[in-house]
Amino acid sequence: MKKLEHIGIAVKNLEESEALFAKLLGTKPYKREIVESEQVTTSFFKIGDIKIELLSAINEQGPIAKFIEKKGEGIHHLAFETESIIHELEQKKEELFEIINQDPKDGADNKLISFLHPRSTNGVLIELCQEKINP
Ligand code: ZN
């Protein structure tokens, strides 16, 4: 793992939470992006070296809607940047972490992403990510 890349926070109302976090952090979001694979709209803030990713559900079947239904709003995942997501996933598998998606998928912010199940990580959903190399 290279570093903590961002913290994902599940929110009900993206407009309201963008305004709240803009006030809290003293900076505006730099990007809004829909991630079809996760059925979410994301909004990104940069604070120092770390990003905050607000996540709001596009529809009620998606993982964020289910998360909020079960646990309410709040921290949803921690995302760690990797040098090679494939290599990191192989290693995490050998170390007996439970991998949700072995094949990395397209995430927000030009990243490939995979998740480790919170069952194997003390209740914290862990995202592994790697910057996509643009051709
Ligand atoms: Zn994320």
mmCIF file with all atom_site columns, C-alpha atoms and ligand atoms in Angstrom:
data_model
loop_
_atom_site.group_PDB
_atom_site.id
_atom_site.type_symbol
_atom_site.label_atom_id
_atom_site.label_alt_id
_atom_site.label_comp_id
_atom_site.label_asym_id
_atom_site.label_entity_id
_atom_site.label_seq_id
_atom_site.pdbx_PDB_ins_code
_atom_site.Cartn_x
_atom_site.Cartn_y
_atom_site.Cartn_z
_atom_site.occupancy
_atom_site.B_iso_or_equiv
_atom_site.pdbx_formal_charge
_atom_site.auth_seq_id
_atom_site.auth_comp_id
_atom_site.auth_asym_id
_atom_site.auth_atom_id
_atom_site.pdbx_PDB_model_num
ATOM   1   C  CA . MET A 1 1   ? 0.000   0.000   0.000   1.00 0.00 ? 1   MET A CA 1
ATOM   2   C  CA . LYS A 1 2   ? 1.331   3.439   -0.877  1.00 0.00 ? 2   LYS A CA 1
ATOM   3   C  CA . LYS A 1 3   ? -0.878  5.748   1.149   1.00 0.00 ? 3   LYS A CA 1
ATOM   4   C  CA . LEU A 1 4   ? -4.358  6.553   2.311   1.00 0.00 ? 4   LEU A CA 1
ATOM   5   C  CA . GLU A 1 5   ? -5.848  8.057   -0.844  1.00 0.00 ? 5   GLU A CA 1
ATOM   6   C  CA . HIS A 1 6   ? -9.307  9.077   0.254   1.00 0.00 ? 6   HIS A CA 1
ATOM   7   C  CA . ILE A 1 7   ? -12.083 8.555   2.762   1.00 0.00 ? 7   ILE A CA 1
ATOM   8   C  CA . GLY A 1 8   ? -15.529 7.720   1.407   1.00 0.00 ? 8   GLY A CA 1
ATOM   9   C  CA . ILE A 1 9   ? -18.536 9.128   3.226   1.00 0.00 ? 9   ILE A CA 1
ATOM   10  C  CA . ALA A 1 10  ? -22.088 8.012   2.480   1.00 0.00 ? 10  ALA A CA 1
ATOM   11  C  CA . VAL A 1 11  ? -24.592 10.869  2.376   1.00 0.00 ? 11  VAL A CA 1
ATOM   12  C  CA . LYS A 1 12  ? -28.297 11.133  1.659   1.00 0.00 ? 12  LYS A CA 1
ATOM   13  C  CA . ASN A 1 13  ? -28.392 14.501  -0.046  1.00 0.00 ? 13  ASN A CA 1
ATOM   14  C  CA . LEU A 1 14  ? -25.337 15.414  -2.105  1.00 0.00 ? 14  LEU A CA 1
ATOM   15  C  CA . GLU A 1 15  ? -26.154 19.135  -2.468  1.00 0.00 ? 15  GLU A CA 1
ATOM   16  C  CA . GLU A 1 16  ? -26.624 19.587  1.265   1.00 0.00 ? 16  GLU A CA 1
ATOM   17  C  CA . SER A 1 17  ? -23.523 17.586  2.149   1.00 0.00 ? 17  SER A CA 1
ATOM   18  C  CA . GLU A 1 18  ? -21.385 19.402  -0.425  1.00 0.00 ? 18  GLU A CA 1
ATOM   19  C  CA . ALA A 1 19  ? -22.390 22.685  1.198   1.00 0.00 ? 19  ALA A CA 1
ATOM   20  C  CA . LEU A 1 20  ? -21.720 21.264  4.666   1.00 0.00 ? 20  LEU A CA 1
ATOM   21  C  CA . PHE A 1 21  ? -18.263 19.910  3.804   1.00 0.00 ? 21  PHE A CA 1
ATOM   22  C  CA . ALA A 1 22  ? -17.357 23.062  1.868   1.00 0.00 ? 22  ALA A CA 1
ATOM   23  C  CA . LYS A 1 23  ? -18.068 25.013  5.044   1.00 0.00 ? 23  LYS A CA 1
ATOM   24  C  CA . LEU A 1 24  ? -16.303 22.481  7.275   1.00 0.00 ? 24  LEU A CA 1
ATOM   25  C  CA . LEU A 1 25  ? -13.150 22.214  5.153   1.00 0.00 ? 25  LEU A CA 1
ATOM   26  C  CA . GLY A 1 26  ? -13.093 25.764  3.828   1.00 0.00 ? 26  GLY A CA 1
ATOM   27  C  CA . THR A 1 27  ? -12.785 24.567  0.249   1.00 0.00 ? 27  THR A CA 1
ATOM   28  C  CA . LYS A 1 28  ? -15.182 23.686  -2.548  1.00 0.00 ? 28  LYS A CA 1
ATOM   29  C  CA . PRO A 1 29  ? -15.470 20.247  -4.172  1.00 0.00 ? 29  PRO A CA 1
ATOM   30  C  CA . TYR A 1 30  ? -13.243 20.017  -7.249  1.00 0.00 ? 30  TYR A CA 1
ATOM   31  C  CA . LYS A 1 31  ? -15.147 17.329  -9.050  1.00 0.00 ? 31  LYS A CA 1
ATOM   32  C  CA . ARG A 1 32  ? -18.493 15.611  -9.299  1.00 0.00 ? 32  ARG A CA 1
ATOM   33  C  CA . GLU A 1 33  ? -18.701 12.275  -11.069 1.00 0.00 ? 33  GLU A CA 1
ATOM   34  C  CA . ILE A 1 34  ? -21.240 9.520   -11.598 1.00 0.00 ? 34  ILE A CA 1
ATOM   35  C  CA . VAL A 1 35  ? -19.877 5.975   -11.129 1.00 0.00 ? 35  VAL A CA 1
ATOM   36  C  CA . GLU A 1 36  ? -22.201 3.603   -12.948 1.00 0.00 ? 36  GLU A CA 1
ATOM   37  C  CA . SER A 1 37  ? -20.593 0.436   -11.552 1.00 0.00 ? 37  SER A CA 1
ATOM   38  C  CA . GLU A 1 38  ? -21.425 1.541   -7.990  1.00 0.00 ? 38  GLU A CA 1
ATOM   39  C  CA . GLN A 1 39  ? -24.629 3.403   -8.822  1.00 0.00 ? 39  GLN A CA 1
ATOM   40  C  CA . VAL A 1 40  ? -23.456 6.517   -7.035  1.00 0.00 ? 40  VAL A CA 1
ATOM   41  C  CA . THR A 1 41  ? -22.772 10.153  -7.618  1.00 0.00 ? 41  THR A CA 1
ATOM   42  C  CA . THR A 1 42  ? -19.478 11.178  -6.049  1.00 0.00 ? 42  THR A CA 1
ATOM   43  C  CA . SER A 1 43  ? -18.167 14.569  -5.065  1.00 0.00 ? 43  SER A CA 1
ATOM   44  C  CA . PHE A 1 44  ? -14.488 15.110  -4.243  1.00 0.00 ? 44  PHE A CA 1
ATOM   45  C  CA . PHE A 1 45  ? -12.750 17.487  -1.888  1.00 0.00 ? 45  PHE A CA 1
ATOM   46  C  CA . LYS A 1 46  ? -9.009  17.779  -1.493  1.00 0.00 ? 46  LYS A CA 1
ATOM   47  C  CA . ILE A 1 47  ? -7.605  18.605  1.892   1.00 0.00 ? 47  ILE A CA 1
ATOM   48  C  CA . GLY A 1 48  ? -3.829  18.393  2.162   1.00 0.00 ? 48  GLY A CA 1
ATOM   49  C  CA . ASP A 1 49  ? -2.774  15.081  0.600   1.00 0.00 ? 49  ASP A CA 1
ATOM   50  C  CA . ILE A 1 50  ? -6.084  13.383  1.304   1.00 0.00 ? 50  ILE A CA 1
ATOM   51  C  CA . LYS A 1 51  ? -9.350  13.445  -0.546  1.00 0.00 ? 51  LYS A CA 1
ATOM   52  C  CA . ILE A 1 52  ? -12.836 13.206  0.865   1.00 0.00 ? 52  ILE A CA 1
ATOM   53  C  CA . GLU A 1 53  ? -15.280 11.412  -1.405  1.00 0.00 ? 53  GLU A CA 1
ATOM   54  C  CA . LEU A 1 54  ? -18.958 12.043  -0.739  1.00 0.00 ? 54  LEU A CA 1
ATOM   55  C  CA . LEU A 1 55  ? -21.137 9.235   -2.068  1.00 0.00 ? 55  LEU A CA 1
ATOM   56  C  CA . SER A 1 56  ? -24.843 9.489   -2.723  1.00 0.00 ? 56  SER A CA 1
ATOM   57  C  CA . ALA A 1 57  ? -27.045 6.796   -4.201  1.00 0.00 ? 57  ALA A CA 1
ATOM   58  C  CA . ILE A 1 58  ? -28.431 7.080   -7.725  1.00 0.00 ? 58  ILE A CA 1
ATOM   59  C  CA . ASN A 1 59  ? -31.080 4.480   -7.001  1.00 0.00 ? 59  ASN A CA 1
ATOM   60  C  CA . GLU A 1 60  ? -32.358 2.451   -4.094  1.00 0.00 ? 60  GLU A CA 1
ATOM   61  C  CA . GLN A 1 61  ? -30.848 -0.864  -5.224  1.00 0.00 ? 61  GLN A CA 1
ATOM   62  C  CA . GLY A 1 62  ? -27.253 0.359   -5.124  1.00 0.00 ? 62  GLY A CA 1
ATOM   63  C  CA . PRO A 1 63  ? -24.729 -0.363  -2.363  1.00 0.00 ? 63  PRO A CA 1
ATOM   64  C  CA . ILE A 1 64  ? -24.792 3.182   -0.934  1.00 0.00 ? 64  ILE A CA 1
ATOM   65  C  CA . ALA A 1 65  ? -28.579 3.186   -0.578  1.00 0.00 ? 65  ALA A CA 1
ATOM   66  C  CA . LYS A 1 66  ? -28.375 -0.160  1.222   1.00 0.00 ? 66  LYS A CA 1
ATOM   67  C  CA . PHE A 1 67  ? -25.537 1.045   3.439   1.00 0.00 ? 67  PHE A CA 1
ATOM   68  C  CA . ILE A 1 68  ? -27.472 4.157   4.532   1.00 0.00 ? 68  ILE A CA 1
ATOM   69  C  CA . GLU A 1 69  ? -30.601 2.115   5.107   1.00 0.00 ? 69  GLU A CA 1
ATOM   70  C  CA . LYS A 1 70  ? -28.665 -0.225  7.421   1.00 0.00 ? 70  LYS A CA 1
ATOM   71  C  CA . LYS A 1 71  ? -26.210 2.100   9.134   1.00 0.00 ? 71  LYS A CA 1
ATOM   72  C  CA . GLY A 1 72  ? -27.220 5.653   8.335   1.00 0.00 ? 72  GLY A CA 1
ATOM   73  C  CA . GLU A 1 73  ? -24.935 8.314   6.915   1.00 0.00 ? 73  GLU A CA 1
ATOM   74  C  CA . GLY A 1 74  ? -21.251 8.251   7.795   1.00 0.00 ? 74  GLY A CA 1
ATOM   75  C  CA . ILE A 1 75  ? -17.854 6.841   6.914   1.00 0.00 ? 75  ILE A CA 1
ATOM   76  C  CA . HIS A 1 76  ? -18.307 4.197   4.235   1.00 0.00 ? 76  HIS A CA 1
ATOM   77  C  CA . HIS A 1 77  ? -14.784 3.158   3.279   1.00 0.00 ? 77  HIS A CA 1
ATOM   78  C  CA . LEU A 1 78  ? -11.081 3.901   3.451   1.00 0.00 ? 78  LEU A CA 1
ATOM   79  C  CA . ALA A 1 79  ? -9.247  3.841   0.133   1.00 0.00 ? 79  ALA A CA 1
ATOM   80  C  CA . PHE A 1 80  ? -5.579  2.967   -0.140  1.00 0.00 ? 80  PHE A CA 1
ATOM   81  C  CA . GLU A 1 81  ? -3.531  3.649   -3.216  1.00 0.00 ? 81  GLU A CA 1
ATOM   82  C  CA . THR A 1 82  ? -1.472  0.762   -4.550  1.00 0.00 ? 82  THR A CA 1
ATOM   83  C  CA . GLU A 1 83  ? 1.449   0.552   -6.940  1.00 0.00 ? 83  GLU A CA 1
ATOM   84  C  CA . SER A 1 84  ? -0.195  -2.409  -8.671  1.00 0.00 ? 84  SER A CA 1
ATOM   85  C  CA . ILE A 1 85  ? -3.750  -3.285  -7.722  1.00 0.00 ? 85  ILE A CA 1
ATOM   86  C  CA . ILE A 1 86  ? -3.458  -6.778  -9.272  1.00 0.00 ? 86  ILE A CA 1
ATOM   87  C  CA . HIS A 1 87  ? -0.344  -7.557  -7.276  1.00 0.00 ? 87  HIS A CA 1
ATOM   88  C  CA . GLU A 1 88  ? -1.850  -6.141  -4.091  1.00 0.00 ? 88  GLU A CA 1
ATOM   89  C  CA . LEU A 1 89  ? -5.027  -8.214  -4.556  1.00 0.00 ? 89  LEU A CA 1
ATOM   90  C  CA . GLU A 1 90  ? -3.013  -11.401 -5.014  1.00 0.00 ? 90  GLU A CA 1
ATOM   91  C  CA . GLN A 1 91  ? -1.116  -10.661 -1.843  1.00 0.00 ? 91  GLN A CA 1
ATOM   92  C  CA . LYS A 1 92  ? -4.252  -9.804  0.125   1.00 0.00 ? 92  LYS A CA 1
ATOM   93  C  CA . LYS A 1 93  ? -5.830  -13.046 -1.061  1.00 0.00 ? 93  LYS A CA 1
ATOM   94  C  CA . GLU A 1 94  ? -2.813  -15.046 0.127   1.00 0.00 ? 94  GLU A CA 1
ATOM   95  C  CA . GLU A 1 95  ? -3.091  -13.238 3.446   1.00 0.00 ? 95  GLU A CA 1
ATOM   96  C  CA . LEU A 1 96  ? -6.697  -14.508 3.606   1.00 0.00 ? 96  LEU A CA 1
ATOM   97  C  CA . PHE A 1 97  ? -8.463  -11.197 3.305   1.00 0.00 ? 97  PHE A CA 1
ATOM   98  C  CA . GLU A 1 98  ? -11.873 -11.534 1.725   1.00 0.00 ? 98  GLU A CA 1
ATOM   99  C  CA . ILE A 1 99  ? -11.932 -9.812  -1.646  1.00 0.00 ? 99  ILE A CA 1
ATOM   100 C  CA . ILE A 1 100 ? -15.263 -8.557  -2.954  1.00 0.00 ? 100 ILE A CA 1
ATOM   101 C  CA . ASN A 1 101 ? -14.211 -8.069  -6.577  1.00 0.00 ? 101 ASN A CA 1
ATOM   102 C  CA . GLN A 1 102 ? -11.080 -9.867  -7.730  1.00 0.00 ? 102 GLN A CA 1
ATOM   103 C  CA . ASP A 1 103 ? -11.288 -8.096  -11.078 1.00 0.00 ? 103 ASP A CA 1
ATOM   104 C  CA . PRO A 1 104 ? -10.697 -4.384  -10.522 1.00 0.00 ? 104 PRO A CA 1
ATOM   105 C  CA . LYS A 1 105 ? -13.433 -2.167  -11.918 1.00 0.00 ? 105 LYS A CA 1
ATOM   106 C  CA . ASP A 1 106 ? -13.657 1.443   -13.037 1.00 0.00 ? 106 ASP A CA 1
ATOM   107 C  CA . GLY A 1 107 ? -14.027 3.799   -10.104 1.00 0.00 ? 107 GLY A CA 1
ATOM   108 C  CA . ALA A 1 108 ? -14.282 7.559   -9.808  1.00 0.00 ? 108 ALA A CA 1
ATOM   109 C  CA . ASP A 1 109 ? -11.376 9.926   -10.370 1.00 0.00 ? 109 ASP A CA 1
ATOM   110 C  CA . ASN A 1 110 ? -9.602  7.853   -13.044 1.00 0.00 ? 110 ASN A CA 1
ATOM   111 C  CA . LYS A 1 111 ? -9.010  4.840   -10.807 1.00 0.00 ? 111 LYS A CA 1
ATOM   112 C  CA . LEU A 1 112 ? -9.239  1.081   -10.941 1.00 0.00 ? 112 LEU A CA 1
ATOM   113 C  CA . ILE A 1 113 ? -10.789 -0.154  -7.721  1.00 0.00 ? 113 ILE A CA 1
ATOM   114 C  CA . SER A 1 114 ? -11.458 -3.323  -5.722  1.00 0.00 ? 114 SER A CA 1
ATOM   115 C  CA . PHE A 1 115 ? -12.923 -3.807  -2.285  1.00 0.00 ? 115 PHE A CA 1
ATOM   116 C  CA . LEU A 1 116 ? -12.031 -5.990  0.690   1.00 0.00 ? 116 LEU A CA 1
ATOM   117 C  CA . HIS A 1 117 ? -15.013 -7.192  2.666   1.00 0.00 ? 117 HIS A CA 1
ATOM   118 C  CA . PRO A 1 118 ? -15.422 -5.569  6.095   1.00 0.00 ? 118 PRO A CA 1
ATOM   119 C  CA . ARG A 1 119 ? -15.922 -9.098  7.529   1.00 0.00 ? 119 ARG A CA 1
ATOM   120 C  CA . SER A 1 120 ? -12.185 -9.594  7.124   1.00 0.00 ? 120 SER A CA 1
ATOM   121 C  CA . THR A 1 121 ? -11.069 -6.081  8.136   1.00 0.00 ? 121 THR A CA 1
ATOM   122 C  CA . ASN A 1 122 ? -12.588 -5.350  11.535  1.00 0.00 ? 122 ASN A CA 1
ATOM   123 C  CA . GLY A 1 123 ? -15.769 -3.929  10.083  1.00 0.00 ? 123 GLY A CA 1
ATOM   124 C  CA . VAL A 1 124 ? -14.113 -1.373  7.817   1.00 0.00 ? 124 VAL A CA 1
ATOM   125 C  CA . LEU A 1 125 ? -14.769 -1.565  4.079   1.00 0.00 ? 125 LEU A CA 1
ATOM   126 C  CA . ILE A 1 126 ? -11.381 -1.169  2.388   1.00 0.00 ? 126 ILE A CA 1
ATOM   127 C  CA . GLU A 1 127 ? -10.970 0.051   -1.174  1.00 0.00 ? 127 GLU A CA 1
ATOM   128 C  CA . LEU A 1 128 ? -7.758  -0.627  -3.055  1.00 0.00 ? 128 LEU A CA 1
ATOM   129 C  CA . CYS A 1 129 ? -7.147  1.742   -5.931  1.00 0.00 ? 129 CYS A CA 1
ATOM   130 C  CA . GLN A 1 130 ? -4.654  2.393   -8.658  1.00 0.00 ? 130 GLN A CA 1
ATOM   131 C  CA . GLU A 1 131 ? -4.416  5.356   -11.000 1.00 0.00 ? 131 GLU A CA 1
ATOM   132 C  CA . LYS A 1 132 ? -5.434  4.322   -14.514 1.00 0.00 ? 132 LYS A CA 1
ATOM   133 C  CA . ILE A 1 133 ? -2.698  4.748   -17.061 1.00 0.00 ? 133 ILE A CA 1
ATOM   134 C  CA . ASN A 1 134 ? -4.085  6.759   -19.933 1.00 0.00 ? 134 ASN A CA 1
ATOM   135 C  CA . PRO A 1 135 ? -3.023  5.569   -23.373 1.00 0.00 ? 135 PRO A CA 1
HETATM 136 ZN ZN . ZN  B 2 .   ? -13.696 5.468   -2.811  1.00 0.00 ? 1   ZN  B ZN 1
#
